[in-house]
Amino acid sequence: MTLTARIKIFPTSEQVEMLLQTTRAYGEACNCVSELVFESRKMSVTFLHKQAYRHLRESYALRSQMAQSVLKTVAARYRSLKGNKHSWTRIQFKKPEYDLVWHRDYSMAGRLFSMNTLVGRIKVPFETKGMEAYFDGSWTFGTAKFVTKRGKFYLHIPMSKEIGEIPTASIRQVVGVDLGMNFTATTYDTDGQSTFYNGRPIKDKRSRFKQLRRALQQAGTPSARRKLKRIGDRENRWMMNTNHQISKALVHRYDPGTLFVLEDLSGIRGATEIVRLKDRYETVSWSFYQLRLMIEYKALLQGSKTIAVDPRYTSQRCSKCGHKEKANRDKKKHSFCCKECGYRSNDDRIAAMNLQRIGMKYIAEVVA
C-alpha cells in the first residue's frame, strides 16, 4: 500500500528564504528542460542528461542530485501527458515545487527533517497531526514534494508498506455500501442493520459553490478569476475532508474481518448524456471514486477487505423476491416498491441490501 501524507513543516524565516531560493532555481531548471523535451520530443532521461545536465549545474547552481531530479521530473510529466493522450504542448512549471529523494535530498534526524538546499542542508521541525502511525518505522518513505501554499509549507511524502490481504475464509461480516447523492453512503450488514450518511448538506453546499462560481465567471474580471481559482481549491479541500470523515466513520463502525461491497462507479463521468444539464455539475463531478479509494485503504489498514461490483440494477431488483423492474424504483421520491411482492423500502437501502447479498455470494464461491 502506498499513501501520500501531507506533512506540515515549520522552517525559520532564514530557512524559508533558502527553500524558496531552491524552488525558484528548481522551477526555472524544469522549464529549461521542458523546452528541450518539447522541441526534441525525446523523453529519455539518458538523452536529457547528455544535453542538459552540465547546463543545469552551471546555470542554476543545482547540486548533482537536484539536477538529476529535474530531468526525471520533467520526463515523467511528459510521459504522463503522452500516456493520457493529451495534445503535445509545452509543459510549464509555475508553482514553487521541489522534489526531494529520500536519503539523498531529505532524511529524518530525530523529530526534524534534514532537507537539501542550494546552500546546504537545513533541519526543519514538522507536525504529524494524526499521522503518527506512519512514523513508527514500518513505512518506507518515497520521493517527497516540497510545496508552499498561502505562506505555509508542506512535504507531500509517498509512504509505502507491505500489508497482507485478509483471507476470504476469515471474513466474519459483509457490508453492502451504496454511494449516492441523497445519502452519501448507505450500508446494510449481515445483522440486517442499515446506516444512512446524509448527503443533503453536502449537496446544498456544492450548489452554493456552483452559484458563486457562475457569478464570478459572469464577472470575468482578473480579481474574479483569481477568486474563482481560490474557490475551486477551497471546494476540493472541503470535499476531500468530508470524504475522509465519512470513510473513517463507515470503516470504523465495523470490526476487522469485514468485507465491504461497493459499486464500481468508474464510468460515472460517462453519464453526462443522460443527466439533466442543471444537475450535471452535482452528478458528474461528485467525488464517488475518491470516497471509494478512501474506504478501500482505510479498510485494508484495519484488517478488512473491499470489492467493487457491477452496479447495474442494484436499485431496481427486489432484495426479497429478486424481481427486477425499472418501475420498482421511484427516483424522485427515493423509494422502492416491488411490483411483484409489494416489498417497500428506501431505494438506496435496497441497493445496499443487494450489494450485501452479492458479497455473500462472492464469499460462498471463493470458499467453495
PDB file of C-alpha atoms in Angstrom, residues 117-288:
ATOM      1  CA  THR A 117      19.020  23.305  -0.444  1.00  0.00           C
ATOM      2  CA  LEU A 118      21.269  25.155  -2.864  1.00  0.00           C
ATOM      3  CA  VAL A 119      23.441  26.340   0.016  1.00  0.00           C
ATOM      4  CA  GLY A 120      23.487  23.176   2.101  1.00  0.00           C
ATOM      5  CA  ARG A 121      21.280  21.132   4.410  1.00  0.00           C
ATOM      6  CA  ILE A 122      18.821  22.553   6.895  1.00  0.00           C
ATOM      7  CA  LYS A 123      16.947  20.858   9.743  1.00  0.00           C
ATOM      8  CA  VAL A 124      13.251  21.681   9.959  1.00  0.00           C
ATOM      9  CA  PRO A 125      10.661  20.652  12.606  1.00  0.00           C
ATOM     10  CA  PHE A 126       7.416  19.113  11.374  1.00  0.00           C
ATOM     11  CA  GLU A 127       3.903  18.278  12.547  1.00  0.00           C
ATOM     12  CA  THR A 128       2.346  14.843  12.015  1.00  0.00           C
ATOM     13  CA  LYS A 129      -1.181  15.771  13.205  1.00  0.00           C
ATOM     14  CA  GLY A 130      -2.936  12.402  13.237  1.00  0.00           C
ATOM     15  CA  MET A 131      -0.315  10.646  11.111  1.00  0.00           C
ATOM     16  CA  GLU A 132       1.855   9.379  13.943  1.00  0.00           C
ATOM     17  CA  ALA A 133       1.297   5.762  12.827  1.00  0.00           C
ATOM     18  CA  TYR A 134       3.226   6.438   9.621  1.00  0.00           C
ATOM     19  CA  PHE A 135       6.343   7.329  11.610  1.00  0.00           C
ATOM     20  CA  ASP A 136       6.572   4.074  13.601  1.00  0.00           C
ATOM     21  CA  GLY A 137       9.357   2.727  11.396  1.00  0.00           C
ATOM     22  CA  SER A 138       7.226   0.249   9.437  1.00  0.00           C
ATOM     23  CA  TRP A 139       6.581   2.595   6.492  1.00  0.00           C
ATOM     24  CA  THR A 140       9.049   3.348   3.681  1.00  0.00           C
ATOM     25  CA  PHE A 141       9.337   6.967   2.543  1.00  0.00           C
ATOM     26  CA  GLY A 142       9.461   7.856  -1.169  1.00  0.00           C
ATOM     27  CA  THR A 143      10.363  10.963  -3.171  1.00  0.00           C
ATOM     28  CA  ALA A 144       8.743  13.918  -1.434  1.00  0.00           C
ATOM     29  CA  LYS A 145       7.467  17.121  -2.973  1.00  0.00           C
ATOM     30  CA  PHE A 146       8.072  20.415  -1.173  1.00  0.00           C
ATOM     31  CA  VAL A 147       5.008  22.642  -1.606  1.00  0.00           C
ATOM     32  CA  THR A 148       4.148  26.098  -0.342  1.00  0.00           C
ATOM     33  CA  LYS A 149       0.560  27.375  -0.141  1.00  0.00           C
ATOM     34  CA  ARG A 150      -0.651  30.641   1.337  1.00  0.00           C
ATOM     35  CA  GLY A 151       2.513  31.150   3.362  1.00  0.00           C
ATOM     36  CA  LYS A 152       2.512  27.602   4.764  1.00  0.00           C
ATOM     37  CA  PHE A 153       4.975  24.865   3.897  1.00  0.00           C
ATOM     38  CA  TYR A 154       4.424  21.143   3.368  1.00  0.00           C
ATOM     39  CA  LEU A 155       6.125  17.945   2.326  1.00  0.00           C
ATOM     40  CA  HIS A 156       3.936  15.578   0.328  1.00  0.00           C
ATOM     41  CA  ILE A 157       5.513  12.201   1.062  1.00  0.00           C
ATOM     42  CA  PRO A 158       4.552   8.861  -0.554  1.00  0.00           C
ATOM     43  CA  MET A 159       4.645   6.227   2.208  1.00  0.00           C
ATOM     44  CA  SER A 160       4.634   2.508   1.409  1.00  0.00           C
ATOM     45  CA  LYS A 161       4.074  -0.593   3.488  1.00  0.00           C
ATOM     46  CA  GLU A 162       3.505  -4.274   2.742  1.00  0.00           C
ATOM     47  CA  ILE A 163       0.077  -5.267   4.083  1.00  0.00           C
ATOM     48  CA  GLY A 164      -1.221  -8.786   3.661  1.00  0.00           C
ATOM     49  CA  GLU A 165      -4.760  -9.135   2.345  1.00  0.00           C
ATOM     50  CA  ILE A 166      -7.219 -10.794   4.698  1.00  0.00           C
ATOM     51  CA  PRO A 167      -8.138 -14.357   3.613  1.00  0.00           C
ATOM     52  CA  THR A 168     -11.713 -14.615   2.393  1.00  0.00           C
ATOM     53  CA  ALA A 169     -12.331 -17.530   4.761  1.00  0.00           C
ATOM     54  CA  SER A 170     -11.583 -15.206   7.716  1.00  0.00           C
ATOM     55  CA  ILE A 171     -14.357 -12.725   6.871  1.00  0.00           C
ATOM     56  CA  ARG A 172     -16.971 -12.524   9.639  1.00  0.00           C
ATOM     57  CA  GLN A 173     -19.141  -9.651   8.414  1.00  0.00           C
ATOM     58  CA  VAL A 174     -20.358  -8.496   4.977  1.00  0.00           C
ATOM     59  CA  VAL A 175     -21.476  -4.899   4.430  1.00  0.00           C
ATOM     60  CA  GLY A 176     -23.077  -3.561   1.271  1.00  0.00           C
ATOM     61  CA  VAL A 177     -22.220   0.109   0.660  1.00  0.00           C
ATOM     62  CA  ASP A 178     -24.316   2.164  -1.765  1.00  0.00           C
ATOM     63  CA  LEU A 179     -22.842   5.563  -2.708  1.00  0.00           C
ATOM     64  CA  GLY A 180     -25.169   8.330  -3.804  1.00  0.00           C
ATOM     65  CA  MET A 181     -26.120  11.981  -3.550  1.00  0.00           C
ATOM     66  CA  ASN A 182     -29.222  11.936  -1.359  1.00  0.00           C
ATOM     67  CA  PHE A 183     -27.325   9.717   1.071  1.00  0.00           C
ATOM     68  CA  THR A 184     -23.575   9.888   0.522  1.00  0.00           C
ATOM     69  CA  ALA A 185     -23.338   6.306   1.762  1.00  0.00           C
ATOM     70  CA  THR A 186     -25.957   3.755   2.779  1.00  0.00           C
ATOM     71  CA  THR A 187     -24.895   0.489   4.389  1.00  0.00           C
ATOM     72  CA  TYR A 188     -26.584  -2.838   5.058  1.00  0.00           C
ATOM     73  CA  ASP A 189     -24.759  -5.509   7.082  1.00  0.00           C
ATOM     74  CA  THR A 190     -25.021  -9.206   7.930  1.00  0.00           C
ATOM     75  CA  ASP A 191     -27.046  -8.409  11.057  1.00  0.00           C
ATOM     76  CA  GLY A 192     -29.714  -6.671   8.942  1.00  0.00           C
ATOM     77  CA  GLN A 193     -28.764  -3.204  10.214  1.00  0.00           C
ATOM     78  CA  SER A 194     -28.795  -0.162   7.939  1.00  0.00           C
ATOM     79  CA  THR A 195     -26.901   3.115   8.350  1.00  0.00           C
ATOM     80  CA  PHE A 196     -27.524   6.286   6.352  1.00  0.00           C
ATOM     81  CA  TYR A 197     -24.889   9.028   5.877  1.00  0.00           C
ATOM     82  CA  ASN A 198     -26.864  12.115   4.916  1.00  0.00           C
ATOM     83  CA  GLY A 199     -25.704  13.749   1.680  1.00  0.00           C
ATOM     84  CA  ARG A 200     -28.164  16.660   1.592  1.00  0.00           C
ATOM     85  CA  PRO A 201     -25.904  19.157   3.434  1.00  0.00           C
ATOM     86  CA  ILE A 202     -23.069  18.264   1.057  1.00  0.00           C
ATOM     87  CA  LYS A 203     -25.282  18.689  -1.995  1.00  0.00           C
ATOM     88  CA  ASP A 204     -26.569  22.053  -0.743  1.00  0.00           C
ATOM     89  CA  LYS A 205     -23.059  23.367  -0.093  1.00  0.00           C
ATOM     90  CA  ARG A 206     -21.877  22.245  -3.516  1.00  0.00           C
ATOM     91  CA  SER A 207     -24.840  24.091  -5.045  1.00  0.00           C
ATOM     92  CA  ARG A 208     -23.725  27.260  -3.259  1.00  0.00           C
ATOM     93  CA  PHE A 209     -20.219  26.785  -4.641  1.00  0.00           C
ATOM     94  CA  LYS A 210     -21.749  26.362  -8.092  1.00  0.00           C
ATOM     95  CA  GLN A 211     -23.772  29.586  -7.832  1.00  0.00           C
ATOM     96  CA  LEU A 212     -20.758  31.543  -6.601  1.00  0.00           C
ATOM     97  CA  ARG A 213     -18.630  30.133  -9.411  1.00  0.00           C
ATOM     98  CA  ARG A 214     -21.230  31.120 -12.009  1.00  0.00           C
ATOM     99  CA  ALA A 215     -21.372  34.688 -10.673  1.00  0.00           C
ATOM    100  CA  LEU A 216     -17.578  35.001 -10.800  1.00  0.00           C
ATOM    101  CA  GLN A 217     -17.443  33.582 -14.318  1.00  0.00           C
ATOM    102  CA  GLN A 218     -20.012  36.131 -15.472  1.00  0.00           C
ATOM    103  CA  ALA A 219     -17.988  38.956 -13.903  1.00  0.00           C
ATOM    104  CA  GLY A 220     -14.894  37.901 -15.838  1.00  0.00           C
ATOM    105  CA  THR A 221     -12.564  40.393 -14.133  1.00  0.00           C
ATOM    106  CA  PRO A 222      -8.965  39.496 -13.160  1.00  0.00           C
ATOM    107  CA  SER A 223      -9.898  39.589  -9.468  1.00  0.00           C
ATOM    108  CA  ALA A 224     -12.915  37.364 -10.170  1.00  0.00           C
ATOM    109  CA  ARG A 225     -10.697  34.837 -11.960  1.00  0.00           C
ATOM    110  CA  ARG A 226      -8.282  34.800  -9.024  1.00  0.00           C
ATOM    111  CA  LYS A 227     -11.154  34.282  -6.601  1.00  0.00           C
ATOM    112  CA  LEU A 228     -12.553  31.564  -8.876  1.00  0.00           C
ATOM    113  CA  LYS A 229      -9.284  29.648  -8.502  1.00  0.00           C
ATOM    114  CA  ARG A 230      -9.365  30.038  -4.704  1.00  0.00           C
ATOM    115  CA  ILE A 231     -12.997  28.878  -4.601  1.00  0.00           C
ATOM    116  CA  GLY A 232     -12.116  25.759  -6.600  1.00  0.00           C
ATOM    117  CA  ASP A 233      -9.221  24.907  -4.288  1.00  0.00           C
ATOM    118  CA  ARG A 234     -11.384  25.503  -1.208  1.00  0.00           C
ATOM    119  CA  GLU A 235     -14.163  23.254  -2.528  1.00  0.00           C
ATOM    120  CA  ASN A 236     -11.698  20.455  -3.322  1.00  0.00           C
ATOM    121  CA  ARG A 237     -10.173  20.636   0.172  1.00  0.00           C
ATOM    122  CA  TRP A 238     -13.601  20.645   1.800  1.00  0.00           C
ATOM    123  CA  MET A 239     -14.831  17.699  -0.302  1.00  0.00           C
ATOM    124  CA  MET A 240     -11.699  15.672   0.447  1.00  0.00           C
ATOM    125  CA  ASN A 241     -12.047  16.331   4.165  1.00  0.00           C
ATOM    126  CA  THR A 242     -15.728  15.335   4.034  1.00  0.00           C
ATOM    127  CA  ASN A 243     -14.882  12.078   2.272  1.00  0.00           C
ATOM    128  CA  HIS A 244     -12.203  11.372   4.879  1.00  0.00           C
ATOM    129  CA  GLN A 245     -14.724  11.815   7.689  1.00  0.00           C
ATOM    130  CA  ILE A 246     -17.379   9.630   6.046  1.00  0.00           C
ATOM    131  CA  SER A 247     -14.969   6.832   5.086  1.00  0.00           C
ATOM    132  CA  LYS A 248     -13.406   6.816   8.557  1.00  0.00           C
ATOM    133  CA  ALA A 249     -16.784   6.655  10.309  1.00  0.00           C
ATOM    134  CA  LEU A 250     -18.036   3.932   7.960  1.00  0.00           C
ATOM    135  CA  VAL A 251     -14.979   1.654   8.222  1.00  0.00           C
ATOM    136  CA  HIS A 252     -14.523   2.088  11.986  1.00  0.00           C
ATOM    137  CA  ARG A 253     -18.159   1.177  12.590  1.00  0.00           C
ATOM    138  CA  TYR A 254     -17.295  -2.446  11.848  1.00  0.00           C
ATOM    139  CA  ASP A 255     -14.701  -4.808  13.326  1.00  0.00           C
ATOM    140  CA  PRO A 256     -11.649  -6.120  11.447  1.00  0.00           C
ATOM    141  CA  GLY A 257     -12.524  -9.057   9.208  1.00  0.00           C
ATOM    142  CA  THR A 258     -15.295  -7.198   7.355  1.00  0.00           C
ATOM    143  CA  LEU A 259     -15.935  -7.397   3.617  1.00  0.00           C
ATOM    144  CA  PHE A 260     -17.173  -4.079   2.197  1.00  0.00           C
ATOM    145  CA  VAL A 261     -19.012  -4.448  -1.123  1.00  0.00           C
ATOM    146  CA  LEU A 262     -19.075  -1.226  -3.154  1.00  0.00           C
ATOM    147  CA  GLU A 263     -20.378  -0.273  -6.569  1.00  0.00           C
ATOM    148  CA  ASP A 264     -17.845   0.137  -9.364  1.00  0.00           C
ATOM    149  CA  LEU A 265     -18.676   3.721 -10.385  1.00  0.00           C
ATOM    150  CA  SER A 266     -15.599   4.248 -12.572  1.00  0.00           C
ATOM    151  CA  GLY A 267     -17.837   5.155 -15.519  1.00  0.00           C
ATOM    152  CA  ILE A 268     -19.819   7.841 -13.686  1.00  0.00           C
ATOM    153  CA  ARG A 269     -18.312  10.656 -15.800  1.00  0.00           C
ATOM    154  CA  GLY A 270     -19.649   8.990 -18.902  1.00  0.00           C
ATOM    155  CA  ALA A 271     -23.184   9.630 -17.690  1.00  0.00           C
ATOM    156  CA  THR A 272     -23.291  13.260 -18.833  1.00  0.00           C
ATOM    157  CA  GLU A 273     -25.518  12.441 -21.786  1.00  0.00           C
ATOM    158  CA  ILE A 274     -28.338  11.113 -19.573  1.00  0.00           C
ATOM    159  CA  VAL A 275     -28.166  13.731 -16.818  1.00  0.00           C
ATOM    160  CA  ARG A 276     -30.170  16.954 -16.997  1.00  0.00           C
ATOM    161  CA  LEU A 277     -27.957  19.958 -17.720  1.00  0.00           C
ATOM    162  CA  LYS A 278     -28.891  21.756 -14.495  1.00  0.00           C
ATOM    163  CA  ASP A 279     -27.919  18.663 -12.461  1.00  0.00           C
ATOM    164  CA  ARG A 280     -24.791  17.754 -14.435  1.00  0.00           C
ATOM    165  CA  TYR A 281     -22.252  19.524 -12.199  1.00  0.00           C
ATOM    166  CA  GLU A 282     -23.509  17.921  -8.980  1.00  0.00           C
ATOM    167  CA  THR A 283     -23.839  14.441 -10.523  1.00  0.00           C
ATOM    168  CA  VAL A 284     -20.768  14.079 -12.713  1.00  0.00           C
ATOM    169  CA  SER A 285     -18.261  15.967 -10.549  1.00  0.00           C
ATOM    170  CA  TRP A 286     -19.288  14.179  -7.337  1.00  0.00           C
ATOM    171  CA  SER A 287     -16.178  12.502  -5.944  1.00  0.00           C
ATOM    172  CA  PHE A 288     -17.508   8.934  -5.648  1.00  0.00           C
TER     173      PHE A 288
END
